XYZ file of C-alpha atoms in Angstrom:
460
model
C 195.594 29.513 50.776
C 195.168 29.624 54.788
C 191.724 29.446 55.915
C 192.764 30.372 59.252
C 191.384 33.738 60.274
C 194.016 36.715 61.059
C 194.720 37.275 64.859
C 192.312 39.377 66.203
C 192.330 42.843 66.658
C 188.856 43.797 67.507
C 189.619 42.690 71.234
C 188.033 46.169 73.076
C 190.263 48.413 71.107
C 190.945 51.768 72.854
C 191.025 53.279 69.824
C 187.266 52.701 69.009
C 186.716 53.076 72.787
C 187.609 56.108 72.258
C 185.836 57.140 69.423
C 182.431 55.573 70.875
C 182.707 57.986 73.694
C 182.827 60.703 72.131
C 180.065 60.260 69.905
C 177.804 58.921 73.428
C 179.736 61.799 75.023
C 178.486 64.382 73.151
C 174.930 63.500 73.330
C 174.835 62.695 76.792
C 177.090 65.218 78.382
C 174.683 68.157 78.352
C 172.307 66.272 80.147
C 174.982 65.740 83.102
C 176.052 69.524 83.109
C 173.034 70.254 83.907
C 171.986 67.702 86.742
C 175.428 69.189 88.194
C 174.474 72.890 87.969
C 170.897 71.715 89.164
C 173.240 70.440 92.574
C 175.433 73.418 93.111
C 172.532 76.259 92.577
C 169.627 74.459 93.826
C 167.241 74.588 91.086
C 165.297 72.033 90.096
C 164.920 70.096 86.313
C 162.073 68.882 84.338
C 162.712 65.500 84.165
C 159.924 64.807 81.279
C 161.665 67.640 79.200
C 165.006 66.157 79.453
C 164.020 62.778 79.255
C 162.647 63.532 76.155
C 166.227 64.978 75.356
C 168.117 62.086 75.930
C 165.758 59.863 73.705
C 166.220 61.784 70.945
C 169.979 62.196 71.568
C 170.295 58.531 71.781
C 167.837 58.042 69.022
C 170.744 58.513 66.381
C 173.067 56.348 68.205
C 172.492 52.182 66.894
C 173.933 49.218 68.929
C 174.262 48.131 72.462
C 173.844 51.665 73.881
C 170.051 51.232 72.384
C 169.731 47.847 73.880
C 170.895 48.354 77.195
C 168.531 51.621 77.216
C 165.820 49.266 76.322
C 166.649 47.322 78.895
C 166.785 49.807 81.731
C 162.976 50.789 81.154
C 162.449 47.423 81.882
C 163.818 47.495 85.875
C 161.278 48.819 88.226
C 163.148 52.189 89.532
C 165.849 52.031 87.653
C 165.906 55.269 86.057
C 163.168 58.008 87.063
C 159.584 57.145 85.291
C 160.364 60.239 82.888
C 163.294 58.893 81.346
C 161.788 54.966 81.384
C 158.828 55.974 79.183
C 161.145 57.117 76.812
C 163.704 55.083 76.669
C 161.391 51.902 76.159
C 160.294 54.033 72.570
C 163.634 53.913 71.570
C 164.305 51.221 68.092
C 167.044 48.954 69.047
C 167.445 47.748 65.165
C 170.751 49.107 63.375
C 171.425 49.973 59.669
C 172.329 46.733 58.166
C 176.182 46.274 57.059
C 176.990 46.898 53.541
C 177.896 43.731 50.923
C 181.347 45.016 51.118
C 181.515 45.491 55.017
C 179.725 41.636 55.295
C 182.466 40.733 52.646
C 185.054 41.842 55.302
C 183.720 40.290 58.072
C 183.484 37.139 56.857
C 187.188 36.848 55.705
C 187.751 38.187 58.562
C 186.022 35.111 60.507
C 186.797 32.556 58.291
C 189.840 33.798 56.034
C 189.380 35.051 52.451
C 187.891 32.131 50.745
C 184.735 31.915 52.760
C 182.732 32.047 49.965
C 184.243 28.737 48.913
C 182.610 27.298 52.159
C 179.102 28.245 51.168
C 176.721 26.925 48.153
C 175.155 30.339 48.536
C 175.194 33.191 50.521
C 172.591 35.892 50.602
C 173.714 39.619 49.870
C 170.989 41.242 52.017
C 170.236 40.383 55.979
C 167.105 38.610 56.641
C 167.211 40.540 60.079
C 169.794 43.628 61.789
C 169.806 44.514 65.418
C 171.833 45.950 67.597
C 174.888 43.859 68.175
C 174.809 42.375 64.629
C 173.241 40.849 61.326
C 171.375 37.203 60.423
C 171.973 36.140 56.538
C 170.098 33.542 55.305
C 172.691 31.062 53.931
C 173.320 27.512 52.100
C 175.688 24.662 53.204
C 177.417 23.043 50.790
C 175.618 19.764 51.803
C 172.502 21.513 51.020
C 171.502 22.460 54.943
C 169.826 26.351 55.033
C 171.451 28.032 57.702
C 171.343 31.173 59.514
C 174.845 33.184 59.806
C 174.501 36.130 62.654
C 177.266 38.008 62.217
C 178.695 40.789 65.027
C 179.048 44.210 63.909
C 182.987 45.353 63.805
C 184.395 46.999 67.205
C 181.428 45.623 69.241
C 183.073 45.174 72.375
C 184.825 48.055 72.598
C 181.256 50.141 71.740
C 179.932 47.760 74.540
C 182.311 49.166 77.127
C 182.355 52.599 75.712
C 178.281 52.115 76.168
C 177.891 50.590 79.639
C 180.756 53.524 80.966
C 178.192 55.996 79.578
C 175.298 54.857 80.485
C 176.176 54.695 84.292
C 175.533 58.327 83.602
C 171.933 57.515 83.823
C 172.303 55.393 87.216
C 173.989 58.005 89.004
C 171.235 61.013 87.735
C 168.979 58.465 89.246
C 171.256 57.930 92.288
C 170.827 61.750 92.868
C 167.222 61.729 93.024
C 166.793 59.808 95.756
C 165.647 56.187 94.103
C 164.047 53.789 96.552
C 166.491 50.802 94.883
C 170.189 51.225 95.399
C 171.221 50.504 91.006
C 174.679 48.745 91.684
C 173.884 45.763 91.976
C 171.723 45.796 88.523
C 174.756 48.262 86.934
C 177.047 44.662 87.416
C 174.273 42.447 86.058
C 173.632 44.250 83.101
C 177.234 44.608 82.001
C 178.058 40.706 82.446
C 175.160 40.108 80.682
C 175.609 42.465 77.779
C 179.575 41.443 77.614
C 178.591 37.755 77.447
C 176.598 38.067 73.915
C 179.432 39.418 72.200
C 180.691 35.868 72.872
C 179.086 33.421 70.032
C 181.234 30.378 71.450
C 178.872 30.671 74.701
C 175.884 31.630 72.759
C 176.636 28.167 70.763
C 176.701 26.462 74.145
C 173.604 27.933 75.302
C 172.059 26.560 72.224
C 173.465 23.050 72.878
C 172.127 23.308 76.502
C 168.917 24.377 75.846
C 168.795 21.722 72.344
C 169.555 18.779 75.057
C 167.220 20.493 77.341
C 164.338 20.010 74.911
C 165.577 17.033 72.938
C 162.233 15.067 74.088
C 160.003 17.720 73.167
C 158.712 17.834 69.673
C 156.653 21.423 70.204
C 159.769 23.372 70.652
C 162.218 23.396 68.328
C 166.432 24.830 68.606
C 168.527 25.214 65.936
C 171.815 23.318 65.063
C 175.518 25.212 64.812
C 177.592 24.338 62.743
C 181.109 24.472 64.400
C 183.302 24.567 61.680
C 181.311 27.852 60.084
C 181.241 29.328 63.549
C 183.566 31.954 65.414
C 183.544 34.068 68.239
C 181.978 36.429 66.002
C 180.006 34.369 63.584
C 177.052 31.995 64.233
C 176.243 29.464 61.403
C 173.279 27.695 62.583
C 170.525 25.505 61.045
C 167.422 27.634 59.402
C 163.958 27.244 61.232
C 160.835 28.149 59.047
C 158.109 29.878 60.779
C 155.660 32.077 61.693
C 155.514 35.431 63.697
C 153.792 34.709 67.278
C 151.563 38.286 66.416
C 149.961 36.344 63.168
C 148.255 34.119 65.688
C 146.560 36.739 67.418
C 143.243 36.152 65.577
C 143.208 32.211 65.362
C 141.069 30.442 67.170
C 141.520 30.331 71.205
C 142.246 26.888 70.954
C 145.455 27.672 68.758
C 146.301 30.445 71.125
C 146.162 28.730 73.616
C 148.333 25.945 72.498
C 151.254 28.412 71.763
C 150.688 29.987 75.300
C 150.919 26.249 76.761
C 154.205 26.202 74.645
C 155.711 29.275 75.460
C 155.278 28.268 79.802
C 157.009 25.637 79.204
C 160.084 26.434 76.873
C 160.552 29.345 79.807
C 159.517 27.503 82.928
C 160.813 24.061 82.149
C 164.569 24.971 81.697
C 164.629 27.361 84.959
C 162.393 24.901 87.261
C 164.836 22.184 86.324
C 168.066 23.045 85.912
C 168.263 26.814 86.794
C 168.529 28.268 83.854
C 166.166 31.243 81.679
C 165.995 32.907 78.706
C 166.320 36.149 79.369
C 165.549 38.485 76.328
C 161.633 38.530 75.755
C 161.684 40.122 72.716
C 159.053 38.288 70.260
C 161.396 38.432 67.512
C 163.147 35.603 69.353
C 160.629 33.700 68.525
C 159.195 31.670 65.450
C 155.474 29.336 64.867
C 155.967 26.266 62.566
C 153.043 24.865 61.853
C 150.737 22.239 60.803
C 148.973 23.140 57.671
C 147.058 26.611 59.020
C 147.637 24.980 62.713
C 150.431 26.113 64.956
C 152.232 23.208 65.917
C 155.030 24.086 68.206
C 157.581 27.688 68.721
C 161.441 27.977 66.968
C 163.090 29.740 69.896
C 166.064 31.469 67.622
C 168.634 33.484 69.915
C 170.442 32.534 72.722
C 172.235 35.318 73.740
C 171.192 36.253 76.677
C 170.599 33.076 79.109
C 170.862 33.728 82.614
C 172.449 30.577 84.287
C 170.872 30.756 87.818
C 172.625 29.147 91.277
C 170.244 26.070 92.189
C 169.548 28.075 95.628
C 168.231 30.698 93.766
C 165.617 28.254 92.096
C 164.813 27.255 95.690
C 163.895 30.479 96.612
C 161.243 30.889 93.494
C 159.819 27.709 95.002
C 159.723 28.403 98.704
C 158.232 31.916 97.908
C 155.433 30.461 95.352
C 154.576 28.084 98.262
C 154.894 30.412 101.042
C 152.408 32.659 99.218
C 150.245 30.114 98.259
C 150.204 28.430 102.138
C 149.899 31.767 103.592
C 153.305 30.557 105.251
C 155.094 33.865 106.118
C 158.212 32.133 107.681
C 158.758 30.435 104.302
C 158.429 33.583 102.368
C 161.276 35.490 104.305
C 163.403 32.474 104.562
C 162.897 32.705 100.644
C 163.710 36.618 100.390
C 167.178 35.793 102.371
C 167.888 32.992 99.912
C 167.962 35.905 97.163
C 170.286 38.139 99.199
C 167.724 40.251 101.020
C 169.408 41.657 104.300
C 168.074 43.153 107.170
C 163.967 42.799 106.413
C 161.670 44.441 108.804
C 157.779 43.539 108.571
C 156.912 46.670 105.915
C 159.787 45.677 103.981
C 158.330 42.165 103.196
C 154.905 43.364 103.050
C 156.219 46.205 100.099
C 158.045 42.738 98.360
C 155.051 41.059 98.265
C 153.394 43.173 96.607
C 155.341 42.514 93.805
C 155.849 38.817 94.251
C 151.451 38.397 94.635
C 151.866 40.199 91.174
C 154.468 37.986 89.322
C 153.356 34.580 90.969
C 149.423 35.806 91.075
C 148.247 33.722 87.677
C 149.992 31.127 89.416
C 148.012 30.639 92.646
C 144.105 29.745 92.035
C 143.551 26.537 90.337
C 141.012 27.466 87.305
C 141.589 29.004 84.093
C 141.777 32.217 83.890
C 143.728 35.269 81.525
C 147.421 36.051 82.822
C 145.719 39.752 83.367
C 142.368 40.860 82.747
C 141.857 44.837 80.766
C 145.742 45.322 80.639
C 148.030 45.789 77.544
C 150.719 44.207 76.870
C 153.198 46.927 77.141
C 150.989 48.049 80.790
C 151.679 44.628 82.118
C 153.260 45.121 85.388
C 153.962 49.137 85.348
C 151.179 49.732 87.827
C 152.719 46.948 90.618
C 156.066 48.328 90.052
C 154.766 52.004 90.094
C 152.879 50.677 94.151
C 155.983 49.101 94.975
C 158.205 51.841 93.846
C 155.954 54.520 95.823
C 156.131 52.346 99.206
C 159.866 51.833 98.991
C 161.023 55.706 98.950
C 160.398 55.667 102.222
C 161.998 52.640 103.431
C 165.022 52.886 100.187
C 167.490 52.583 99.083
C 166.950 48.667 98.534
C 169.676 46.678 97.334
C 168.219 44.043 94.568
C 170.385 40.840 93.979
C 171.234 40.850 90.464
C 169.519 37.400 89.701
C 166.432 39.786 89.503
C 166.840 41.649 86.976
C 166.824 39.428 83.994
C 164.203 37.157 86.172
C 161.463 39.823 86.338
C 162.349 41.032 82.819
C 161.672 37.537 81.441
C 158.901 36.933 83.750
C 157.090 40.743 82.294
C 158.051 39.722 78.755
C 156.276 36.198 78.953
C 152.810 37.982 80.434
C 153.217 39.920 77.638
C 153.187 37.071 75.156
C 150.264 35.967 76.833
C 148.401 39.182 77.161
C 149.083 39.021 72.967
C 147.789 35.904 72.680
C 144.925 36.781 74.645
C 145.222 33.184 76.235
C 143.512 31.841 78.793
C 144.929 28.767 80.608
C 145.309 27.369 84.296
C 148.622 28.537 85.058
C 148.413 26.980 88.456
C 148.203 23.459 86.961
C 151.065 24.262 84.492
C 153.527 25.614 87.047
C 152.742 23.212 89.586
C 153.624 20.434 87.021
C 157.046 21.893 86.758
C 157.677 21.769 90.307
C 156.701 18.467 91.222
C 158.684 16.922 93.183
C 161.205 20.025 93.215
C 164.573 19.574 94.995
C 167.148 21.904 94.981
C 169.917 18.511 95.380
C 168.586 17.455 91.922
C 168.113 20.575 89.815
C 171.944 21.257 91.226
C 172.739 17.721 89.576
C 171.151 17.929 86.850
C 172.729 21.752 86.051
C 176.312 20.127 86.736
C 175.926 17.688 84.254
C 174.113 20.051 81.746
C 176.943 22.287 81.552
C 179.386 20.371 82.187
C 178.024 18.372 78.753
C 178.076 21.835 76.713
C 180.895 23.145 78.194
C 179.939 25.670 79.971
C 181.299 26.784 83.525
C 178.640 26.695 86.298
C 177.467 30.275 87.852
C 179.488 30.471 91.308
C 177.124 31.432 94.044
C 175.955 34.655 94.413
């Protein structure tokens, strides 16, 4: 019997396209008519009533829709604060897959004796999200593994999604926003598109496994190829630890994760231009040493933003600007990025931002990443200033590269502000930089990818 999996017919189907829009449709389409008749008559809309609305209309729907939502409260402007609020409520898991649905998936991924290829395979998911399943499997040399498994018709819901939820960009659009959403609209499609792909989610995981080969505090699991698909992930099984069961250990062991955490996110971008993008904390795992943490399991590489090299050179020039009070080196920095036509208030408004991401990172002593703020406040108030001061300069054009950036960048504050740690970032970011040059973190990407097989990013 063929083990070969049938030719694939999940490809963005229009017929599921279509059927995904109608279900999004209907929940969203209300919401438009009446932005529309707000236009022609000339009446205005509470936006807290019908942001309230749309959460609970998108509140029934699972999958990408609820993670790209998710992700839109993230952006600074994005949406109007109404709709943000909610949308960051909203549960991204999905209703696990049946035994029978798993069943046909798997034959579908591997051909109909899959089984056959397992010593065991576990009925129910260890973990559902939004894009698909993890069972907790056996090789048959004995290895645990993790399978993640895509939902069926996922990239046709994704497109079906993303089409819809440019409804929410242009509401914004009509309001007046102080940042022009295109630019972020394209980001967050390429990104979403590129986790369907579990061949380039594999590769991230070999990039990132080379990446930290020399480190024995983080940890990155194995795939194994021949169980693997474009839609199914066998990997090696990492034991461990949520990060939130730390919380009360000493600050020594806090601490020590925190020291971890900077450096499994700042090593990989600092030297070879490259991030991990989703901040959730279920992404990532303690193992320990007795009662001790000894090191993180960082478990899903979906969504890794590969960053050009100039890029990374702007990060640097704008930490050192700031830090050197050298204002030609922070614009020079801001045009690296894509920034066009900046007057003096325009800078001054970026700033304000940038002395907000890169502020732990600027006095040398030890300090908390943010004193009296919680973890889901970290950065609302900044963007809130910055937001105010650019409607009446906007609309702003963002480069792309910034939205996954800052949403990595809030996420890891927040693991911090969990932690409650309280380190000298300035020492640990300035060890990452040392001797920074863009020549070498642009030969050391090349050969990086080029060893995973992964295309580089053309310049933005």
């Amino acid at each position: 019997m063929s083990t070969q999996p049938p030719r694939d017919r999940e490809q963005n189907r229009l017929t599921a396209r279509v059927g995904r829009y109608a279900r999004v449709g209907a929940n969203m389409g209300g919401l438009a008519a009446k932005i529309a008749g707000a236009r022609v008559f000339g009446y205005t809309i509470d936006n807290e009533k019908q942001a309230a609305e749309l959460a609970a209309a998108l509140g029934g729907l699972k999958g990408p829709l609820m993670k790209v939502a998710q992700l839109i409260s993230t952006i600074p402007d994005a949406v109007p604060p109404e709709y943000a609020a909610e949308l960051a409520q909203l549960q991204s898991d999905a209703p696990p897959m049946g035994w029978a649905f798993v069943k046909r998936r798997m034959s579908a991924e591997l051909g109909r004796d899959w089984q056959a290829r397992f010593a065991s395979f576990d009925r129910e998911p260890s973990a559902a999200a939004s894009l698909g399943q993890v069972h907790r499997a056996r090789a048959q040399d004995g290895e645990e593994l993790a399978c993640k498994l895509q939902y069926p018709d996922m990239a046709s819901t994704v497109e079906a999604d993303l089409r819809q939820l440019s409804l929410l960009f242009s509401v914004h659009r009509r309001m007046g926003p102080a940042i022009d959403t295109s630019e972020i609209a394209r980001e967050i499609g390429d990104r979403v598109r590129e986790e369907l792909d579990y061949v380039r989610e594999a590769r991230h995981m070999a990039a990132y496994a080379r990446i930290f080969a020399d480190e024995p505090r983080i940890r990155v699991p194995q795939v194994r190829a021949e169980l693997s698909t474009g839609r199914l992930l066998a990997m090696s099984w990492l034991d461990g630890r949520p990060l939130l069961s730390f919380r009360d250990h000493p600050l020594e062991d806090r601490n020590r994760l925190a020291e971890v955490m900077f450096r499994a996110w700042w090593h990989p971008f600092s030297h070879h231009g490259l991030i991990h993008g989703d901040p959730h904390l279920g992404n990532y795992t303690v193992f320990t040493d007795g009662d001790a943490p000894a090191g993180i399991n960082l478990l899903d590489y979906g969504c890794i933003r590969i960053f050009p090299p100039g890029f990374v050179q702007g990060v640097v020039d704008l930490y050192r600007g700031l830090l050197h009070g050298d204002d030609d080196l922070v614009v020079s920095a801001y045009e690296r990025w894509g920034f066009r036509g900046l007057s003096r208030e325009l800078i001054d408004i970026l700033n304000i931002w940038a002395r907000f991401i890169y502020g732990p990172l600027l006095s040398d002593r030890v300090r908390s990443i943010a004193d009296g703020i919680k973890p889901a406040e970290y950065g609302r108030r900044e963007a809130f200033r910055v937001h105010q001061a650019l409607k009446q300069k906007g609309p702003v054009t963002v480069p792309r590269e910034f939205v996954f950036m800052d949403r990595a960048a809030i996420g890891l504050g927040g693991v911090f502000l969990h932690l409650k740690a309280e380190l000298n970032f300035y020492r640990l970011f300035n060890e990452q930089i040392e001797d920074f040059e863009e020549s070498t973190v642009a030969a050391r990407q090349q050969a990086l990818l080029q060893g995973v097989g992964l295309a580089p990013r053309p310049p933005s």
